[in-house]
PDB file of C-alpha atoms and ligand atoms in Angstrom:
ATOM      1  CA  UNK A 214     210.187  95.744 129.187  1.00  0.00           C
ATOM      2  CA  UNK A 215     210.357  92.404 127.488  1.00  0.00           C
ATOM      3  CA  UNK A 216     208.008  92.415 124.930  1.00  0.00           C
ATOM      4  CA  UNK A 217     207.933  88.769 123.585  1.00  0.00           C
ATOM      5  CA  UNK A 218     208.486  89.235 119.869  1.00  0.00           C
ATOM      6  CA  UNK A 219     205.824  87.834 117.017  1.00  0.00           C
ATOM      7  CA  UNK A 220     206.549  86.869 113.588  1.00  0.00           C
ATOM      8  CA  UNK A 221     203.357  86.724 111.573  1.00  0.00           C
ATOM      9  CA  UNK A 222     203.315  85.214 108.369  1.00  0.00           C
ATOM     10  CA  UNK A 223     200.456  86.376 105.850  1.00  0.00           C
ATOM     11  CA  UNK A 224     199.954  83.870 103.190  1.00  0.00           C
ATOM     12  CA  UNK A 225     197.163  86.076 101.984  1.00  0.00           C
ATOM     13  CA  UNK A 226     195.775  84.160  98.452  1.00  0.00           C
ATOM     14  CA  UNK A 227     198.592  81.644  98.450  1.00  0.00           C
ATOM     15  CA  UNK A 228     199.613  78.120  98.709  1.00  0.00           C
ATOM     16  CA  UNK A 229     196.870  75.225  97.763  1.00  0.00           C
ATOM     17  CA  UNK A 230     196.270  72.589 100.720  1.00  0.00           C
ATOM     18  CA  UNK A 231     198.925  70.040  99.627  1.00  0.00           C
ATOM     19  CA  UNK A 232     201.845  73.355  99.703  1.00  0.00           C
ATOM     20  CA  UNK A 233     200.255  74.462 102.249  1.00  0.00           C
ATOM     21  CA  UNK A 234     200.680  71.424 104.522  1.00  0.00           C
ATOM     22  CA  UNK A 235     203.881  70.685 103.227  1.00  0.00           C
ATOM     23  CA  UNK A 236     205.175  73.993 104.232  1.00  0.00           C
ATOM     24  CA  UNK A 237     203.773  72.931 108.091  1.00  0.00           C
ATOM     25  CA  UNK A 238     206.017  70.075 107.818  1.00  0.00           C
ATOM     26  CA  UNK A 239     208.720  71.888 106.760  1.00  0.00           C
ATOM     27  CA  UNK A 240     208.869  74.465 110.446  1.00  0.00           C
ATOM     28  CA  UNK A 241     206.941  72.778 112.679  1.00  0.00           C
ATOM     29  CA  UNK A 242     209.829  71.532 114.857  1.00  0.00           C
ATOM     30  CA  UNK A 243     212.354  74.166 113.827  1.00  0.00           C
ATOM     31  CA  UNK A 244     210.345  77.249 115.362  1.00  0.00           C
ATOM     32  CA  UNK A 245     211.276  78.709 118.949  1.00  0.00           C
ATOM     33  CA  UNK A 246     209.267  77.727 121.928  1.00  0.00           C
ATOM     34  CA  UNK A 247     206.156  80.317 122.035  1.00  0.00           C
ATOM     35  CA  UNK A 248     207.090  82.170 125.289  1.00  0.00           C
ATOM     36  CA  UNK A 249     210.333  83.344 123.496  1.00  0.00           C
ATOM     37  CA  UNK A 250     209.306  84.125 120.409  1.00  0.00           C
ATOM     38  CA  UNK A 251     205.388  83.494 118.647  1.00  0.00           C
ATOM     39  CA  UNK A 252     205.302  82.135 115.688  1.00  0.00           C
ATOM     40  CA  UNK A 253     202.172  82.618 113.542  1.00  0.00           C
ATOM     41  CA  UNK A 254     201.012  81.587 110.233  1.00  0.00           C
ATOM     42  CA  UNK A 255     197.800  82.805 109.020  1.00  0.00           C
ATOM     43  CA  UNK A 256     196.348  81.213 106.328  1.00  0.00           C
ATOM     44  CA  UNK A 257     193.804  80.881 104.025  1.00  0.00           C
ATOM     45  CA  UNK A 258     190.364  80.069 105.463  1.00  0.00           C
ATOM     46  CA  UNK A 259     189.502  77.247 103.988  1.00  0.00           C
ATOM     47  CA  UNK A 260     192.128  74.517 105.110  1.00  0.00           C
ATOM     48  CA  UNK A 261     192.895  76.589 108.502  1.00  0.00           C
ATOM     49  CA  UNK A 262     191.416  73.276 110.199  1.00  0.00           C
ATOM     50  CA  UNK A 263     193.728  71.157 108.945  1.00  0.00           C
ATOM     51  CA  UNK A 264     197.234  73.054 109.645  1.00  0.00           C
ATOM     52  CA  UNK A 265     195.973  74.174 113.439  1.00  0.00           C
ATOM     53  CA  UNK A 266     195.783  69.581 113.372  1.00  0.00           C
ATOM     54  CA  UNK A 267     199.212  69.627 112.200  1.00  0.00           C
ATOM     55  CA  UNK A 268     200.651  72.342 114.566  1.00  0.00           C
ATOM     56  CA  UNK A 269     203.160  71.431 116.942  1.00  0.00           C
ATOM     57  CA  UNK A 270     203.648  72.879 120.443  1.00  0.00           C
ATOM     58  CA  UNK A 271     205.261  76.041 119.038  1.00  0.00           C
ATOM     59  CA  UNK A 272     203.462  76.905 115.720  1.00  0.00           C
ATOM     60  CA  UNK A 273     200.924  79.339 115.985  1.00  0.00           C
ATOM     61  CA  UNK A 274     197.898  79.285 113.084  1.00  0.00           C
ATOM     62  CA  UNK A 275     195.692  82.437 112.513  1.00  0.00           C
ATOM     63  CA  UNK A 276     193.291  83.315 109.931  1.00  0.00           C
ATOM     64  CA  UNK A 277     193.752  86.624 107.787  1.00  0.00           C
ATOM     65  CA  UNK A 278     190.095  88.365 108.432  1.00  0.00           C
ATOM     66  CA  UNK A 279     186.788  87.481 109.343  1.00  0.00           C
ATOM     67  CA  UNK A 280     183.104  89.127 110.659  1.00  0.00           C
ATOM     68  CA  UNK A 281     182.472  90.476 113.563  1.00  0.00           C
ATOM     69  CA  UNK A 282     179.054  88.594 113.933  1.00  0.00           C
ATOM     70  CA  UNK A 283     178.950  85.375 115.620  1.00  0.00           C
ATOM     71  CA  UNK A 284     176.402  83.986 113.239  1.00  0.00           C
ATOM     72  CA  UNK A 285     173.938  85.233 110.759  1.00  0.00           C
ATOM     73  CA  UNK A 286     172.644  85.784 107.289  1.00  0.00           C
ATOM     74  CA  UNK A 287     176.213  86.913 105.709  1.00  0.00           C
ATOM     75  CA  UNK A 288     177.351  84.549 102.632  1.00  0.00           C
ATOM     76  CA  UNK A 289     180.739  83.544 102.514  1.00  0.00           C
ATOM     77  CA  UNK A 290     181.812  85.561 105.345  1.00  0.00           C
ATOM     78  CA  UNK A 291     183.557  83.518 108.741  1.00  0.00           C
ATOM     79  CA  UNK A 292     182.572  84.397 112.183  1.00  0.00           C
ATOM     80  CA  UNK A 293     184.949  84.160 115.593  1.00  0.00           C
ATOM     81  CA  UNK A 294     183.003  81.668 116.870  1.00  0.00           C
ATOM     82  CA  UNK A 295     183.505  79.482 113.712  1.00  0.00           C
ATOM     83  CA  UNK A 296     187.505  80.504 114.189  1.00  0.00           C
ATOM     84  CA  UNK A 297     187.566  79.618 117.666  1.00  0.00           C
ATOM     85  CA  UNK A 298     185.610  76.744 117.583  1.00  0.00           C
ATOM     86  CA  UNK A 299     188.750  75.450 114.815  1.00  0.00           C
ATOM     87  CA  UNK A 300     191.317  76.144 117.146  1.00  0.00           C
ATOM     88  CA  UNK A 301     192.148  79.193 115.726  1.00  0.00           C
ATOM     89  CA  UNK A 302     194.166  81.898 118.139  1.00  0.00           C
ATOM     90  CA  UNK A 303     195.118  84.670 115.653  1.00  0.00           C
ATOM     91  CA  UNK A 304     193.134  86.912 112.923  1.00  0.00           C
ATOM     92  CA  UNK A 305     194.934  89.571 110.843  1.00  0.00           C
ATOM     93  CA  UNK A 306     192.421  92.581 111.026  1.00  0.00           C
ATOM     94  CA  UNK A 307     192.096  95.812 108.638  1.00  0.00           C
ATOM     95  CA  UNK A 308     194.597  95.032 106.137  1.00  0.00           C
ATOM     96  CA  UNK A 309     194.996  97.386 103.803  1.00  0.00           C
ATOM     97  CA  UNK A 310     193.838  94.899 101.373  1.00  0.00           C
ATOM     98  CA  UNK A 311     190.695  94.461 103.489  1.00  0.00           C
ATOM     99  CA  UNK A 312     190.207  97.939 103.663  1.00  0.00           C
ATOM    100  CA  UNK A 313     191.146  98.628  99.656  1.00  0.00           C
ATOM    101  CA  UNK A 314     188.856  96.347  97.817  1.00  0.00           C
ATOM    102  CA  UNK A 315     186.671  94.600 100.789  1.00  0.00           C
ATOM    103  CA  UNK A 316     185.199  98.094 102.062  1.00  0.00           C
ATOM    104  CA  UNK A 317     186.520  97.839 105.574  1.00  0.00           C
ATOM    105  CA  UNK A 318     186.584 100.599 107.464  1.00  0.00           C
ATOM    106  CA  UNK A 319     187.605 102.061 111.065  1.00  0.00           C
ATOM    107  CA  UNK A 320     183.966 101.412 111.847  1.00  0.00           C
ATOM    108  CA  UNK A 321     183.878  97.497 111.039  1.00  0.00           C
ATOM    109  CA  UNK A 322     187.705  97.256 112.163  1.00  0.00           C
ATOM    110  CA  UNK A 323     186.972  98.305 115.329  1.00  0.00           C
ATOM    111  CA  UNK A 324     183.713  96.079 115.998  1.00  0.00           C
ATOM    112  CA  UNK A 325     185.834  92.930 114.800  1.00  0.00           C
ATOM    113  CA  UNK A 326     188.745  93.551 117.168  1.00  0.00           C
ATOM    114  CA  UNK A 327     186.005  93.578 119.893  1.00  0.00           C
ATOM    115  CA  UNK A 328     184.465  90.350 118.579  1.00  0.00           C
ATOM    116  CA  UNK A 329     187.915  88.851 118.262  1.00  0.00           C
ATOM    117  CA  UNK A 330     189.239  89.745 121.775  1.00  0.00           C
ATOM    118  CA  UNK A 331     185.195  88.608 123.375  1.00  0.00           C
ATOM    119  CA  UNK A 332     186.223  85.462 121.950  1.00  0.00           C
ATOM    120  CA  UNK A 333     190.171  85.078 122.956  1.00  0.00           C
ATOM    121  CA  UNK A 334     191.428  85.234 119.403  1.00  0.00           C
ATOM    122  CA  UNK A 335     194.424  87.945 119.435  1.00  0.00           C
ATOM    123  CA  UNK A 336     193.751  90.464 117.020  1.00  0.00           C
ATOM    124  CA  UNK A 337     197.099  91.585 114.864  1.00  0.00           C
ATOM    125  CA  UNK A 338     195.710  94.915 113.722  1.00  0.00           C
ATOM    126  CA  UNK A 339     196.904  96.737 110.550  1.00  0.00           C
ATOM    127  CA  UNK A 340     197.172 100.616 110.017  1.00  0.00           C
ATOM    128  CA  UNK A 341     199.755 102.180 107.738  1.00  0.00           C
ATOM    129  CA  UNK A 342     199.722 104.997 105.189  1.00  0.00           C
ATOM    130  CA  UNK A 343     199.464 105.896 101.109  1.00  0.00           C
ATOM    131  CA  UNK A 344     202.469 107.013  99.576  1.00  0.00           C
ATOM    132  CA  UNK A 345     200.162 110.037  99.372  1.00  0.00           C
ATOM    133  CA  UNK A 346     200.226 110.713 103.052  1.00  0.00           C
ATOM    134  CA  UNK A 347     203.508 109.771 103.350  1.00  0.00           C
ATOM    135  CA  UNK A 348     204.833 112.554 100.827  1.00  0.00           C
ATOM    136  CA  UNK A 349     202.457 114.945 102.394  1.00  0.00           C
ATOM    137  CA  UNK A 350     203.440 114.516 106.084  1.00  0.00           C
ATOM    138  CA  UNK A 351     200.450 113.670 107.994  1.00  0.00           C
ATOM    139  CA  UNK A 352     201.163 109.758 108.502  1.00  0.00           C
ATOM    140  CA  UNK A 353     201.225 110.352 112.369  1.00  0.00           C
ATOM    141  CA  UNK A 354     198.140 111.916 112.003  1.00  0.00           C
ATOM    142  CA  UNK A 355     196.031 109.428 110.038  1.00  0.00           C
ATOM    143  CA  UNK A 356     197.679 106.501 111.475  1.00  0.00           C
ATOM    144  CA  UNK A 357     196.773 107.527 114.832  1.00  0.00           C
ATOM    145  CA  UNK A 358     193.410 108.097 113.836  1.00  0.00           C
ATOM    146  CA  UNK A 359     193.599 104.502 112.174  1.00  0.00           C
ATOM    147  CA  UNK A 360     194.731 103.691 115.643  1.00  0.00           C
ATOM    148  CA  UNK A 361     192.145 105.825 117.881  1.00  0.00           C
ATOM    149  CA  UNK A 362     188.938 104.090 115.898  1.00  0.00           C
ATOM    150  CA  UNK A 363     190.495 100.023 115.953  1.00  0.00           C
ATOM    151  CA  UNK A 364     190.377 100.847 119.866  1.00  0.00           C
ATOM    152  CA  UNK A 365     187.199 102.529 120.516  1.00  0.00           C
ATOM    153  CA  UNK A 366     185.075 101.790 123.695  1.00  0.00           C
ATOM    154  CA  UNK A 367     187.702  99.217 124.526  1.00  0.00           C
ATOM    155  CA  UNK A 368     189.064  98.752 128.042  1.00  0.00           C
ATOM    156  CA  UNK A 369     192.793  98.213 128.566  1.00  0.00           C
ATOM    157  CA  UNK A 370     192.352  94.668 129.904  1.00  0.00           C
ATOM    158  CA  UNK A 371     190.708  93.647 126.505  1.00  0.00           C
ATOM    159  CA  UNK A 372     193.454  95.836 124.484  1.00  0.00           C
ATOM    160  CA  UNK A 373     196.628  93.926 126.196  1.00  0.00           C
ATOM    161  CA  UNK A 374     195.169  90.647 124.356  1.00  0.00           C
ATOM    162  CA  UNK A 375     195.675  92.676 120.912  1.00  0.00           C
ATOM    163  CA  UNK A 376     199.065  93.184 118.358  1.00  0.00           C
ATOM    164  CA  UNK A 377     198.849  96.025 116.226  1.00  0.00           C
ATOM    165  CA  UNK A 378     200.961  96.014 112.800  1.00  0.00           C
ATOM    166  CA  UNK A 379     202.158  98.985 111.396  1.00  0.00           C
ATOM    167  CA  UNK A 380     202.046  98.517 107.440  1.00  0.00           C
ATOM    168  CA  UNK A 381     202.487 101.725 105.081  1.00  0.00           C
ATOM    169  CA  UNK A 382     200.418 100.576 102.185  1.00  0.00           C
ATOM    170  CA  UNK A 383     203.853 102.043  99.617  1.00  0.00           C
ATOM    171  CA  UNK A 384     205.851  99.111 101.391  1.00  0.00           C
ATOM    172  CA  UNK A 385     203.477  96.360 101.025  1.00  0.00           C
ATOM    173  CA  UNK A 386     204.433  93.886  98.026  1.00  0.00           C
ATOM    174  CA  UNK A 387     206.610  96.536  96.718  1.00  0.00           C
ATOM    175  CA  UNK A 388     209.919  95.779  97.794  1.00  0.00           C
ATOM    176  CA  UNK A 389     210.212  99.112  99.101  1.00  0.00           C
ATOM    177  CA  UNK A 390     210.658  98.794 102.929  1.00  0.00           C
ATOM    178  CA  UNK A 391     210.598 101.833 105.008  1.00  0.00           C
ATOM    179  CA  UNK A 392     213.797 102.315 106.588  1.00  0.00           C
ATOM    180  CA  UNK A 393     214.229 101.249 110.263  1.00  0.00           C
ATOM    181  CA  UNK A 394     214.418 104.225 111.409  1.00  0.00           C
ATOM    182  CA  UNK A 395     211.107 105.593 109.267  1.00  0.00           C
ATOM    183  CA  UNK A 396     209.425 102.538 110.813  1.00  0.00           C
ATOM    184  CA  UNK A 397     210.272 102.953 114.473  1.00  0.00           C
ATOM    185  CA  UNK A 398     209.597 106.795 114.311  1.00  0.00           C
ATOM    186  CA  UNK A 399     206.133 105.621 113.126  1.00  0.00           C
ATOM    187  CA  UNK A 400     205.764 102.976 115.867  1.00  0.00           C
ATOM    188  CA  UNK A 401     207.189 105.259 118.341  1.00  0.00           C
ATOM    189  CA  UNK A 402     204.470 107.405 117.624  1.00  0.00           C
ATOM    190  CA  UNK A 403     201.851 104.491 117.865  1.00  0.00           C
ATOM    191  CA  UNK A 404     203.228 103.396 121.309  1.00  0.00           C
ATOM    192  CA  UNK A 405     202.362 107.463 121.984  1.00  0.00           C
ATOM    193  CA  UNK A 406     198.421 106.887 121.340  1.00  0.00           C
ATOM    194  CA  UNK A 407     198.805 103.752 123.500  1.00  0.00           C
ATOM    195  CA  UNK A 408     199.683 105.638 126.310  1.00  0.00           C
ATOM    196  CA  UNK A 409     197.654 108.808 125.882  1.00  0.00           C
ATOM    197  CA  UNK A 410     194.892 106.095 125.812  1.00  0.00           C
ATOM    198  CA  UNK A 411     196.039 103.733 128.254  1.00  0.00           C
ATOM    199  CA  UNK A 412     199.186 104.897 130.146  1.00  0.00           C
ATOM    200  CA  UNK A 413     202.495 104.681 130.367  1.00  0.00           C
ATOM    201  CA  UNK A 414     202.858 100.735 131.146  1.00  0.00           C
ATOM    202  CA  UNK A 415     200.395  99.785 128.733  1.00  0.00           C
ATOM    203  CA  UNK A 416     202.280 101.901 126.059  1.00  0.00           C
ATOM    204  CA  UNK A 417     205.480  99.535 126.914  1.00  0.00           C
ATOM    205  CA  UNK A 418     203.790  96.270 127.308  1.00  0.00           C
ATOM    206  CA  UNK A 419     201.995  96.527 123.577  1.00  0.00           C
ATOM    207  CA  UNK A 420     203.296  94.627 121.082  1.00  0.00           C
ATOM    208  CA  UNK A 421     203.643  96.700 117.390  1.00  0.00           C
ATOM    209  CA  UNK A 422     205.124  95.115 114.623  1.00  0.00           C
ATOM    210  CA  UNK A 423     206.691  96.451 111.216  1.00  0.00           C
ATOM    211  CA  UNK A 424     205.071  95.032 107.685  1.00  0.00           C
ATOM    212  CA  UNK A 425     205.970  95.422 104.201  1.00  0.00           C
ATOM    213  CA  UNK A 426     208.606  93.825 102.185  1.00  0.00           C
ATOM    214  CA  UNK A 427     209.856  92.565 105.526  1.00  0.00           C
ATOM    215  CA  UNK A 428     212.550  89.917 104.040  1.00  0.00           C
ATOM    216  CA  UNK A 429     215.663  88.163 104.906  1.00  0.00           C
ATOM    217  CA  UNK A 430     217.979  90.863 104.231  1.00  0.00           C
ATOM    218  CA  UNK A 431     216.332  93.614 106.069  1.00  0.00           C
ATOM    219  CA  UNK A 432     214.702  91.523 108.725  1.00  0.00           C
ATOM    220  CA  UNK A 433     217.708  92.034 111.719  1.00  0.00           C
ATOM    221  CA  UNK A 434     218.341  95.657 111.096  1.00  0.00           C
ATOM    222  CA  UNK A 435     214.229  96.496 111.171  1.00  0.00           C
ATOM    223  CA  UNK A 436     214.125  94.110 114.641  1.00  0.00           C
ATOM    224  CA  UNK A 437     217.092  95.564 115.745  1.00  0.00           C
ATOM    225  CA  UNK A 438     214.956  99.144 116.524  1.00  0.00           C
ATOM    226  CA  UNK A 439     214.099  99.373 119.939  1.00  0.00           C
ATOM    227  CA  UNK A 440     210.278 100.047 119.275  1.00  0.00           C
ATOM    228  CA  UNK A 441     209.126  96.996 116.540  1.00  0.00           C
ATOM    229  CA  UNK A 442     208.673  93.852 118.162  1.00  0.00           C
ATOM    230  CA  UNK A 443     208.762  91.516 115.302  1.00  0.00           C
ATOM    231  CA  UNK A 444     207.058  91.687 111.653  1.00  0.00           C
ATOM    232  CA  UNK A 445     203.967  90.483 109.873  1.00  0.00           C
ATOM    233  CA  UNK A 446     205.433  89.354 106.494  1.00  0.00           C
ATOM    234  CA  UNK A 447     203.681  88.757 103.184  1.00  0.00           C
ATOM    235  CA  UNK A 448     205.998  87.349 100.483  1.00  0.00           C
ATOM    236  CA  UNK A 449     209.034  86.138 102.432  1.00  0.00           C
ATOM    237  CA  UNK A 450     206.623  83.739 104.651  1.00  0.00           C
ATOM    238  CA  UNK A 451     206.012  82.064 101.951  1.00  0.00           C
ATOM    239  CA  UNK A 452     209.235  80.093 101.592  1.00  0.00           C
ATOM    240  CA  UNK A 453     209.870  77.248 104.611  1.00  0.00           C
ATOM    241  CA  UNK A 454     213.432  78.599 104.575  1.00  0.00           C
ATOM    242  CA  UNK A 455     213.074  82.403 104.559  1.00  0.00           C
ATOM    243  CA  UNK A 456     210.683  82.506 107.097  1.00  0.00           C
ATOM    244  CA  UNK A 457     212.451  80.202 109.617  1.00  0.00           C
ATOM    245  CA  UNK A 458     215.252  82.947 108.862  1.00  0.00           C
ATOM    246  CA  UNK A 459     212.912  85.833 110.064  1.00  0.00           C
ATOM    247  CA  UNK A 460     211.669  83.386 113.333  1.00  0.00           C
ATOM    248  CA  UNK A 461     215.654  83.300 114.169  1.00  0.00           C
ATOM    249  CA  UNK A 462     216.078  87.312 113.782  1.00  0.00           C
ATOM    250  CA  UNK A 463     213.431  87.536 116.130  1.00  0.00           C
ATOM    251  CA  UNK A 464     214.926  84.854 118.531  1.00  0.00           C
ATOM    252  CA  UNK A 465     217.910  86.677 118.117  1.00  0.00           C
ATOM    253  CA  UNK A 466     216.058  90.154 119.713  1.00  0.00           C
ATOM    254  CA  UNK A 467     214.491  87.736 122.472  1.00  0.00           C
ATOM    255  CA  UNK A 468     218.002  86.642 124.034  1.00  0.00           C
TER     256      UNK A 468
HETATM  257  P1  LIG B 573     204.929  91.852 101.791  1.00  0.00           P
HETATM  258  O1  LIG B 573     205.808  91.330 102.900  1.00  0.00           O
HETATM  259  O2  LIG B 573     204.771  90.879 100.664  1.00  0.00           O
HETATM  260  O3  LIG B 573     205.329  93.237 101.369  1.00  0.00           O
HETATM  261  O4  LIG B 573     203.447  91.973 102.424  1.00  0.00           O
HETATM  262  C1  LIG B 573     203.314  92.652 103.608  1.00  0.00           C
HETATM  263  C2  LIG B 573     201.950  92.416 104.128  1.00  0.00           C
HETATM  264  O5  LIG B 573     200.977  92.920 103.604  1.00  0.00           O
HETATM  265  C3  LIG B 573     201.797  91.539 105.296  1.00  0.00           C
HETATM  266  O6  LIG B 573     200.516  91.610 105.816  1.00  0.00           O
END
């Protein structure tokens, strides 16, 4: 198998430049080579430039959404080719704060993981379920569905170049984590779609991480699950410390 893991920070709106760079400084030489573990911090847009200067070898800088256009009349909004052109390799797509109060939907998550693969960015795409779902059952069912649409019309070549992130929406800045084992039934299940989709190998080869409340405590036992591969983490990546703890529980699955 050996399915390098990721740890994906998600600064969402945190950190102003100076903290920002200062946090850089802080991991830079203290995170794992990249073909052990990948190390990713995506950022806010606006000083992406100068952390992907900063970035040693190892550090890996992404940016947490952006159109699917590679130009046009769209105010405020960031194209791939603006990313790319950055250095940018990453981009967090259909968060469920995206998709909450920034109207994306299946529709525009699935044309911006094409635009983001057409350009070599890896895509680290969210789906994940309301407490609603969750108490009524169906989260297989509308998480594959979340799944099914973020991969339409996409060959498996492109989809290999993609992360998904499995984030219920109850666990996200809530301190309520789903238990391992609720999370790798989940992912389990996602790795399924994969390979009704794309076959057996593909399904093994994916990477699918855990999110929400991901933090130092929990961090080994949710990694220690044979189906997540590492964790996109909002509040504990903000701390220099905390995360470089979560970047050793994933070297820790690696060896
Ligand atoms: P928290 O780790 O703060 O719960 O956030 C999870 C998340 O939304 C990461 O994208």
């Amino acid at each position: 198998m050996g399915r390098r893991p990721v740890i994906a920070g998600n600064w969402k709106m945190y950190k102003t430049k100076d903290e920002a760079l200062a946090f850089i400084y802080a991991i830079n030489l203290s995170v794992p080579e990249k073909d052990v573990v990948e190390t990713v911090i995506c950022a806010p847009a606006v000083y992406l430039r100068d952390l992907v200067q900063r970035e040693e070898d190892n550090l890996r800088i992404g940016a947490q959404t952006m159109h699917h256009a590679d130009e046009g009349a769209y105010t405020g909004e960031i194209s791939p080719a603006m990313l790319k052109s950055i250095g940018i390799e990453y981009v967090i797509i259909g968060h469920s704060e995206r998709r909450a109060y920034y109207n994306e939907t299946d529709e525009s998550v699935n044309l911006k993981v094409h635009a983001a693969v057409n350009k070599d960015i890896i895509p680290i795409i969210c789906v994940g379920e309301s407490l609603d779902i969750r108490e009524a059952g169906t989260t297989n069912q509308v998480v594959e569905a979340q799944v099914r649409a973020a991969y339409l019309n996409m060959d498996a070549e492109k989809a290999m170049k993609t992360i998904i992130a499995y984030e219920p929406i109850w666990a996200i800045g809530t301190g309520k984590t789903a238990t391992p084992e609720q999370a790798n039934e989940t992912i389990k299940a996602i790795r399924g779609v994969m390979e009704d989709i794309y076959g057996k190998i593909f399904a093994e080869e994916i990477r699918i991480l855990y999110g929400g409340s991901v933090n130092v405590k929990n961090v080994e036992s949710l990694l220690a699950e044979s189906d997540i591969d590492g964790a996109l983490v909002g509040g504990a990546s903000l701390d220099p410390s905390a995360y470089l703890t979560l970047v050793n529980a994933a070297l820790k699955k690696a060896s």
